[in-house]
Short mmCIF file of C-alpha atoms in Angstrom, two decimals:
data_model
loop_
_atom_site.label_atom_id
_atom_site.label_comp_id
_atom_site.label_asym_id
_atom_site.label_seq_id
_atom_site.Cartn_x
_atom_site.Cartn_y
_atom_site.Cartn_z
CA MET L 1 -23.71 -12.07 31.20
CA ALA L 2 -26.26 -11.17 28.54
CA ASP L 3 -27.88 -8.10 30.52
CA ARG L 4 -24.34 -6.71 31.47
CA ALA L 5 -22.93 -7.18 27.95
CA GLU L 6 -26.40 -5.15 26.79
CA ALA L 7 -26.00 -2.97 29.34
CA PHE L 8 -22.03 -1.96 28.45
CA ASN L 9 -21.60 1.62 26.40
CA PRO L 10 -19.28 1.18 24.34
CA ALA L 11 -19.14 4.66 23.27
CA PRO L 12 -20.61 7.41 25.95
CA LEU L 13 -20.63 10.87 25.41
CA LEU L 14 -19.25 12.21 28.88
CA LEU L 15 -15.93 11.95 30.06
CA ASP L 16 -16.68 10.80 33.75
CA THR L 17 -17.39 7.78 32.17
CA VAL L 18 -14.80 6.69 29.85
CA LEU L 19 -12.61 7.42 33.00
CA SER L 20 -14.46 5.17 35.51
CA ALA L 21 -12.88 2.62 36.87
CA ALA L 22 -16.74 0.65 35.81
CA TRP L 23 -16.34 1.22 32.09
CA LEU L 24 -12.32 0.97 31.90
CA GLY L 25 -13.11 -2.63 33.41
CA ARG L 26 -15.84 -3.67 31.54
CA ALA L 27 -13.86 -1.84 28.27
CA LEU L 28 -10.62 -4.44 29.12
CA GLY L 29 -12.63 -7.09 29.61
CA GLY L 30 -14.27 -7.53 26.12
CA ALA L 31 -16.88 -9.94 25.49
CA GLY L 32 -15.52 -11.82 28.62
CA ASP L 33 -16.07 -10.84 32.66
CA PRO L 34 -15.24 -7.42 33.39
CA MET L 35 -11.17 -6.95 34.84
CA ASP L 36 -11.09 -5.54 38.47
CA VAL L 37 -9.69 -1.95 37.74
CA ARG L 38 -9.78 -0.34 41.61
CA ALA L 39 -7.74 3.48 40.29
CA VAL L 40 -7.63 5.00 37.42
CA HIS L 41 -4.33 7.73 37.36
CA ILE L 42 -4.69 10.43 34.78
CA VAL L 43 -0.88 11.05 33.81
CA ASP L 44 -1.52 13.68 31.05
CA GLN L 45 -4.96 14.86 28.63
CA PHE L 46 -4.81 16.71 25.82
CA GLY L 47 -7.81 18.96 24.20
CA PRO L 48 -9.87 20.73 23.56
CA SER L 49 -11.79 19.72 19.96
CA CYS L 50 -10.46 15.28 20.50
CA THR L 51 -9.62 14.15 24.33
CA LYS L 52 -6.41 12.21 24.88
CA VAL L 53 -6.30 10.77 27.86
CA ARG L 54 -2.89 9.19 29.23
CA MET L 55 -3.30 7.15 32.04
CA GLU L 56 -1.90 4.26 34.55
CA LEU L 57 -4.56 1.62 36.06
CA GLU L 58 -4.47 0.39 38.83
CA PHE L 59 -5.75 -3.60 39.06
CA GLY L 60 -7.27 -5.52 42.35
CA PRO L 61 -6.80 -8.76 43.66
CA SER L 62 -8.93 -10.92 41.24
CA ALA L 63 -7.19 -9.32 37.97
CA PRO L 64 -4.69 -11.64 36.33
CA PRO L 65 -1.27 -11.22 36.66
CA GLY L 66 1.19 -8.63 34.64
CA LEU L 67 -1.47 -7.25 32.51
CA HIS L 68 -0.72 -3.87 30.97
CA SER L 69 -1.56 -1.06 32.99
CA ALA L 70 -0.11 2.16 30.79
CA TYR L 71 -2.72 3.65 28.65
CA CYS L 72 -4.25 6.42 26.04
CA LEU L 73 -7.84 6.77 25.84
CA LYS L 74 -9.51 9.08 23.14
CA GLY L 75 -12.90 10.75 21.90
CA PHE L 76 -14.71 13.31 21.30
CA PHE L 77 -16.35 14.87 24.49
CA GLY L 78 -18.21 17.65 25.91
CA ASP L 79 -17.95 21.14 24.08
CA PRO L 80 -16.91 21.73 21.31
CA GLY L 81 -15.37 18.05 20.92
CA ILE L 82 -19.38 16.26 20.13
CA GLY L 83 -20.14 18.76 17.46
CA TYR L 84 -18.12 17.02 15.37
CA LEU L 85 -19.34 13.94 15.76
CA LYS L 86 -21.95 14.33 12.79
CA SER L 87 -18.53 14.32 10.59
CA GLY L 88 -18.23 10.46 11.08
CA VAL L 89 -14.55 10.90 11.39
CA GLN L 90 -14.59 8.87 15.03
CA LEU L 91 -16.72 5.94 13.63
CA THR L 92 -14.14 5.91 10.73
CA GLU L 93 -11.39 5.77 13.08
CA SER L 94 -13.14 3.22 15.77
CA ALA L 95 -13.59 0.64 12.16
CA PHE L 96 -10.29 0.98 11.17
CA TYR L 97 -9.23 0.04 14.41
CA ARG L 98 -11.32 -2.78 14.84
CA ASP L 99 -11.70 -4.28 11.34
CA CYS L 100 -8.61 -3.04 9.17
CA ALA L 101 -5.97 -2.88 11.66
CA PRO L 102 -5.22 -6.16 13.32
CA THR L 103 -4.41 -7.78 9.32
CA LEU L 104 -1.77 -4.64 8.35
CA SER L 105 1.93 -5.27 9.40
CA MET L 106 2.12 -1.43 10.41
CA ARG L 107 4.02 0.25 13.58
CA LEU L 108 0.22 0.63 14.82
CA ALA L 109 -0.89 1.88 18.42
CA GLU L 110 -2.05 -1.18 20.27
CA CYS L 111 -5.92 -0.83 20.33
CA VAL L 112 -7.17 -2.60 22.88
CA HIS L 113 -10.91 -1.32 22.75
CA ALA L 114 -12.94 -0.03 19.51
CA GLY L 115 -15.99 1.62 20.83
CA SER L 116 -18.49 2.71 18.33
CA ASP L 117 -22.46 4.21 18.45
CA GLU L 118 -23.93 4.90 15.01
CA ALA L 119 -26.62 6.57 16.19
CA THR L 120 -24.61 9.09 17.80
CA GLY L 121 -21.75 9.30 15.94
CA ALA L 122 -19.40 8.83 19.28
CA GLY L 123 -16.24 6.45 18.90
CA VAL L 124 -13.85 5.60 22.01
CA LEU L 125 -10.82 4.35 21.74
CA LEU L 126 -8.63 2.41 24.41
CA MET L 127 -4.91 2.09 23.03
CA LYS L 128 -1.54 0.94 24.83
CA ASP L 129 -0.03 3.57 24.88
CA LEU L 130 3.04 4.23 23.29
CA ILE L 131 4.90 7.25 25.32
CA THR L 132 4.90 4.42 28.04
CA ALA L 133 6.58 1.94 25.71
CA GLY L 134 9.50 4.29 24.61
CA ALA L 135 7.63 6.01 21.23
CA ARG L 136 7.72 9.86 20.54
CA PHE L 137 5.22 11.59 19.09
CA LEU L 138 6.31 13.81 16.52
CA THR L 139 4.92 17.51 15.61
CA ALA L 140 3.88 19.10 12.49
CA LEU L 141 6.82 21.49 12.31
CA GLU L 142 9.75 19.61 13.78
CA PRO L 143 12.25 19.05 11.58
CA TYR L 144 11.42 15.66 9.64
CA SER L 145 14.24 14.04 7.58
CA ALA L 146 14.20 12.49 4.12
CA ARG L 147 15.47 9.66 6.10
CA GLN L 148 12.38 9.59 8.41
CA ALA L 149 10.07 10.17 5.33
CA GLU L 150 11.35 7.26 4.14
CA SER L 151 10.49 5.16 6.94
CA SER L 152 7.09 6.28 7.01
CA LEU L 153 6.72 5.69 2.87
CA ASP L 154 7.72 2.51 3.73
CA GLN L 155 4.63 2.56 6.81
CA LEU L 156 2.50 3.69 3.56
CA ALA L 157 3.28 1.37 1.40
CA ARG L 158 2.35 -1.71 3.96
CA LEU L 159 -0.92 -0.13 4.24
CA HIS L 160 -1.11 -0.04 0.20
CA VAL L 161 -0.11 -3.18 -0.78
CA ALA L 162 -2.82 -4.97 2.23
CA SER L 163 -5.47 -3.24 0.35
CA TRP L 164 -4.50 -2.99 -3.44
CA GLY L 165 -7.55 -3.39 -5.57
CA ASP L 166 -11.08 -3.26 -5.29
CA ALA L 167 -10.80 -6.65 -5.08
CA ALA L 168 -9.26 -6.29 -1.42
CA LEU L 169 -11.35 -2.99 -0.37
CA ALA L 170 -14.69 -4.85 -0.77
CA LYS L 171 -13.59 -7.01 2.75
CA TRP L 172 -14.24 -3.37 3.99
CA PRO L 173 -17.15 -1.79 2.22
CA TRP L 174 -17.81 0.89 4.70
CA VAL L 175 -14.82 2.90 3.78
CA ARG L 176 -15.19 5.26 1.24
CA SER L 177 -13.55 7.52 -1.29
CA LYS L 178 -13.82 11.58 0.16
CA ALA L 179 -12.26 13.29 -2.85
CA ARG L 180 -15.91 13.96 -4.73
CA GLU L 181 -17.54 14.43 -0.95
CA LEU L 182 -15.18 17.03 -0.11
CA THR L 183 -16.23 18.97 -3.46
CA ARG L 184 -20.09 17.87 -3.44
CA TYR L 185 -20.34 19.22 0.01
CA GLN L 186 -18.46 22.56 0.65
CA VAL L 187 -17.78 22.39 4.69
CA VAL L 188 -15.77 26.13 3.84
CA PRO L 189 -17.54 27.82 0.68
CA ALA L 190 -15.34 28.77 -2.36
CA ALA L 191 -15.86 32.24 -1.20
CA ARG L 192 -14.63 31.63 1.90
CA VAL L 193 -11.51 29.74 0.86
CA THR L 194 -10.66 32.48 -1.19
CA GLU L 195 -10.87 35.14 1.55
CA LEU L 196 -8.86 32.78 3.69
CA MET L 197 -5.74 32.00 1.10
CA ARG L 198 -6.31 35.87 0.17
CA GLY L 199 -4.84 36.95 3.23
CA GLU L 200 -1.97 34.88 5.58
CA ARG L 201 -2.27 31.81 4.67
CA GLY L 202 -1.74 32.00 1.08
CA ALA L 203 0.97 35.29 0.71
CA PRO L 204 3.90 33.43 0.03
CA LEU L 205 2.12 31.91 -3.35
CA PRO L 206 1.83 32.92 -6.20
CA ASP L 207 -1.83 34.35 -7.39
CA ALA L 208 -3.00 32.03 -9.40
CA ILE L 209 -3.43 29.01 -7.17
CA ARG L 210 -5.12 31.62 -4.56
CA ASP L 211 -8.22 31.09 -5.44
CA GLY L 212 -11.19 28.77 -3.99
CA ALA L 213 -13.31 27.67 -6.96
CA ARG L 214 -9.59 26.61 -8.45
CA ILE L 215 -8.34 24.59 -5.84
CA TYR L 216 -12.09 22.68 -5.31
CA ALA L 217 -12.36 22.41 -8.96
CA ALA L 218 -8.54 20.73 -8.69
CA LEU L 219 -9.85 18.30 -6.00
CA GLY L 220 -13.18 17.68 -8.48
CA ARG L 221 -10.67 16.78 -11.14
CA ILE L 222 -8.52 14.43 -8.56
CA ALA L 223 -11.85 12.68 -7.87
CA ASP L 224 -12.73 12.27 -11.94
CA ARG L 225 -9.12 11.02 -12.74
CA ASP L 226 -9.16 8.31 -9.92
CA THR L 227 -12.67 6.61 -10.79
CA ALA L 228 -10.77 5.24 -13.52
CA LEU L 229 -7.43 4.27 -11.63
CA PRO L 230 -6.85 1.32 -9.15
CA HIS L 231 -7.52 2.05 -5.59
CA CYS L 232 -6.43 1.19 -1.37
CA LEU L 233 -6.77 2.27 1.81
CA ILE L 234 -5.05 5.57 2.14
CA HIS L 235 -4.34 7.47 5.26
CA GLY L 236 -5.60 10.73 3.69
CA ASP L 237 -4.10 13.23 6.52
CA ALA L 238 -0.61 11.43 7.00
CA HIS L 239 1.43 14.48 7.69
CA ALA L 240 4.28 14.41 10.58
CA GLY L 241 1.61 15.48 13.05
CA ASN L 242 0.16 12.15 13.26
CA MET L 243 3.13 10.08 13.13
CA PHE L 244 5.03 8.63 16.26
CA GLU L 245 8.59 7.45 15.90
CA ASN L 246 9.97 4.56 18.23
CA ALA L 247 13.33 2.41 17.86
CA ASP L 248 11.60 0.61 14.86
CA GLY L 249 11.03 3.68 12.55
CA CYS L 250 8.17 5.67 11.90
CA GLY L 251 4.27 5.00 13.11
CA ILE L 252 0.99 6.44 12.01
CA VAL L 253 -1.77 7.89 14.04
CA ASP L 254 -5.07 9.71 13.29
CA TRP L 255 -6.61 7.87 10.92
CA GLN L 256 -10.13 9.54 11.05
CA LEU L 257 -9.44 10.73 7.30
CA LEU L 258 -8.87 7.38 6.47
CA GLN L 259 -10.85 6.54 2.84
CA ARG L 260 -10.67 4.67 -0.59
CA GLY L 261 -8.36 6.18 -3.00
CA HIS L 262 -5.45 6.82 -5.17
CA TRP L 263 -2.04 5.81 -3.68
CA SER L 264 -0.85 9.05 -5.07
CA LEU L 265 -2.77 11.37 -2.37
CA ASP L 266 -0.94 10.12 0.27
CA VAL L 267 2.42 9.73 -0.95
CA ALA L 268 2.30 13.44 -2.61
CA TYR L 269 0.47 14.89 0.66
CA HIS L 270 2.98 13.18 2.75
CA VAL L 271 6.29 14.69 1.48
CA ALA L 272 5.25 18.06 0.54
CA ALA L 273 3.53 18.48 3.95
CA ALA L 274 6.24 16.81 6.37
CA LEU L 275 9.38 17.83 4.23
CA THR L 276 10.25 21.33 3.89
CA VAL L 277 10.01 23.15 0.93
CA GLU L 278 14.20 22.89 0.28
CA ASP L 279 14.09 19.65 1.60
CA ARG L 280 10.93 18.69 -0.73
CA ARG L 281 12.65 19.80 -4.18
CA THR L 282 15.95 18.24 -3.23
CA HIS L 283 14.84 14.34 -2.46
CA GLU L 284 10.92 14.24 -3.87
CA GLN L 285 12.16 11.77 -6.72
CA ASP L 286 14.10 9.75 -4.85
CA LEU L 287 11.86 9.23 -2.21
CA LEU L 288 8.63 8.32 -4.84
CA ARG L 289 11.38 5.95 -6.03
CA LEU L 290 11.92 4.19 -3.10
CA TYR L 291 8.28 4.21 -2.40
CA LEU L 292 7.91 2.12 -5.57
CA ASP L 293 10.15 -0.04 -4.75
CA ARG L 294 8.41 -0.42 -1.38
CA LEU L 295 5.73 -1.43 -3.35
CA ALA L 296 7.44 -4.09 -4.66
CA ALA L 297 9.09 -5.61 -1.87
CA HIS L 298 5.58 -5.99 -0.18
CA GLY L 299 4.02 -7.50 -3.18
CA VAL L 300 2.09 -5.50 -5.80
CA THR L 301 3.28 -4.71 -9.17
CA PRO L 302 4.29 -0.80 -9.12
CA PRO L 303 3.25 1.65 -11.55
CA ALA L 304 5.82 2.16 -14.29
CA TRP L 305 8.26 5.95 -13.18
CA ASP L 306 6.18 8.49 -16.12
CA GLU L 307 3.25 7.24 -14.73
CA ALA L 308 4.00 7.77 -10.75
CA TRP L 309 5.76 10.96 -11.46
CA ASP L 310 2.21 12.25 -13.10
CA ARG L 311 -0.03 11.09 -10.96
CA TYR L 312 1.96 12.31 -8.11
CA ARG L 313 2.41 15.76 -9.42
CA GLU L 314 -1.30 16.03 -9.83
CA SER L 315 -1.92 15.09 -6.13
CA LEU L 316 -0.42 17.97 -4.85
CA ALA L 317 -3.61 19.32 -5.20
CA TYR L 318 -5.23 17.07 -2.57
CA GLY L 319 -2.66 18.22 0.00
CA MET L 320 -3.09 22.06 -0.95
CA PHE L 321 -7.00 21.62 -0.79
CA LEU L 322 -6.85 20.01 3.08
CA TRP L 323 -4.83 22.80 4.62
CA ALA L 324 -7.03 25.80 2.46
CA ILE L 325 -9.95 24.83 3.77
CA THR L 326 -8.49 23.64 7.59
CA ILE L 327 -9.93 26.65 10.21
CA ARG L 328 -9.22 25.23 13.54
CA VAL L 329 -5.25 24.54 14.34
CA ASP L 330 -2.96 26.07 15.01
CA PRO L 331 -2.17 29.74 12.85
CA PRO L 332 1.45 28.75 12.93
CA VAL L 333 0.64 25.13 11.43
CA ILE L 334 -1.87 26.58 8.69
CA MET L 335 0.53 29.18 7.35
CA GLU L 336 3.35 26.49 6.62
CA PHE L 337 1.34 23.95 5.69
CA ASN L 338 -0.21 26.30 2.93
CA ARG L 339 3.31 27.32 2.38
CA ARG L 340 4.48 23.67 1.89
CA LEU L 341 1.68 22.60 -0.45
CA GLY L 342 0.61 25.67 -2.21
CA THR L 343 4.42 25.71 -2.91
CA ALA L 344 4.59 22.45 -4.43
CA VAL L 345 1.66 22.81 -6.14
CA ALA L 346 3.07 25.71 -8.01
CA ASP L 347 6.60 24.22 -8.61
CA HIS L 348 4.96 21.08 -10.41
CA ASP L 349 1.34 23.32 -12.26
CA SER L 350 -0.65 21.18 -10.75
CA PHE L 351 -3.48 22.41 -11.06
CA GLY L 352 -2.62 23.29 -14.84
CA ARG L 353 -1.93 19.07 -15.28
CA LEU L 354 -5.52 19.27 -13.86
CA GLY L 355 -7.14 20.96 -16.17
CA VAL L 356 -7.83 23.79 -14.03
#
């Protein structure tokens, strides 16, 4: 057993390897003997950067009866996927499912294997298939109602409460704050962000906020602000395209931008990105009040309204930053998210509140 365990690669770089019956049997077996997987039937496959494969497994006679057979595998394989590994995002997501998810009272995909390879940056997730279980994945641009936002904000509150404060975060030392990193290492230079925002994606927005240097400066002020504020685990990319829905309500997937930060980054980004501009203007205060109520219901003392409303309005700049620099996403999604998030920043003078 020891020799077999040492030979097992928990996060291969080749898709053919992780789709083999031999590898899947080892992944499902965990620390014990491999499961007897005889055949792998591919149901669906998505790409091209992050690969997701839905599959049905066929087990041999030595496998225990009644095994779950519908799974979804996720990882970066081949071109262009492997190019993303140096960012560490897949290591982060694997660590979330390995270390954090078992402690959370959230609706999440049930992950049976969260493998990682620090040397390559690879991470491979094997999860029970949500679609087969009756869930529906939402898309970035489909209508998202205030009622749905109530459900997803409850999920975010559960995440935040479970990790509220630096003492709670100490058990996950690998979770880092990202706002400072994003400003220090400009993956997309500020001048290029200005070019992008002066183009089609920024066309619906006031000229004053279509400036890359100002967008970066606002995120830098958020990083400064948050050094003196309480931290918790935050999802970091909570738009509707990273939500699923089942009979119990909304759940959250795609934990690659998991970070430690202020709760308002998740809440402001989620409300402003998921809802239309009109719905956000109508419902955002009620939704923020609901979120604060959910914090209290799940066990922490929420901030006072005035403080929460101020932090919410400032933190809208975080979501705008993420979509101002985004390149490798379908253009209609980029355009709409810049319109929604940029309009929210303009509505609330988020840059002015941050002093930039």
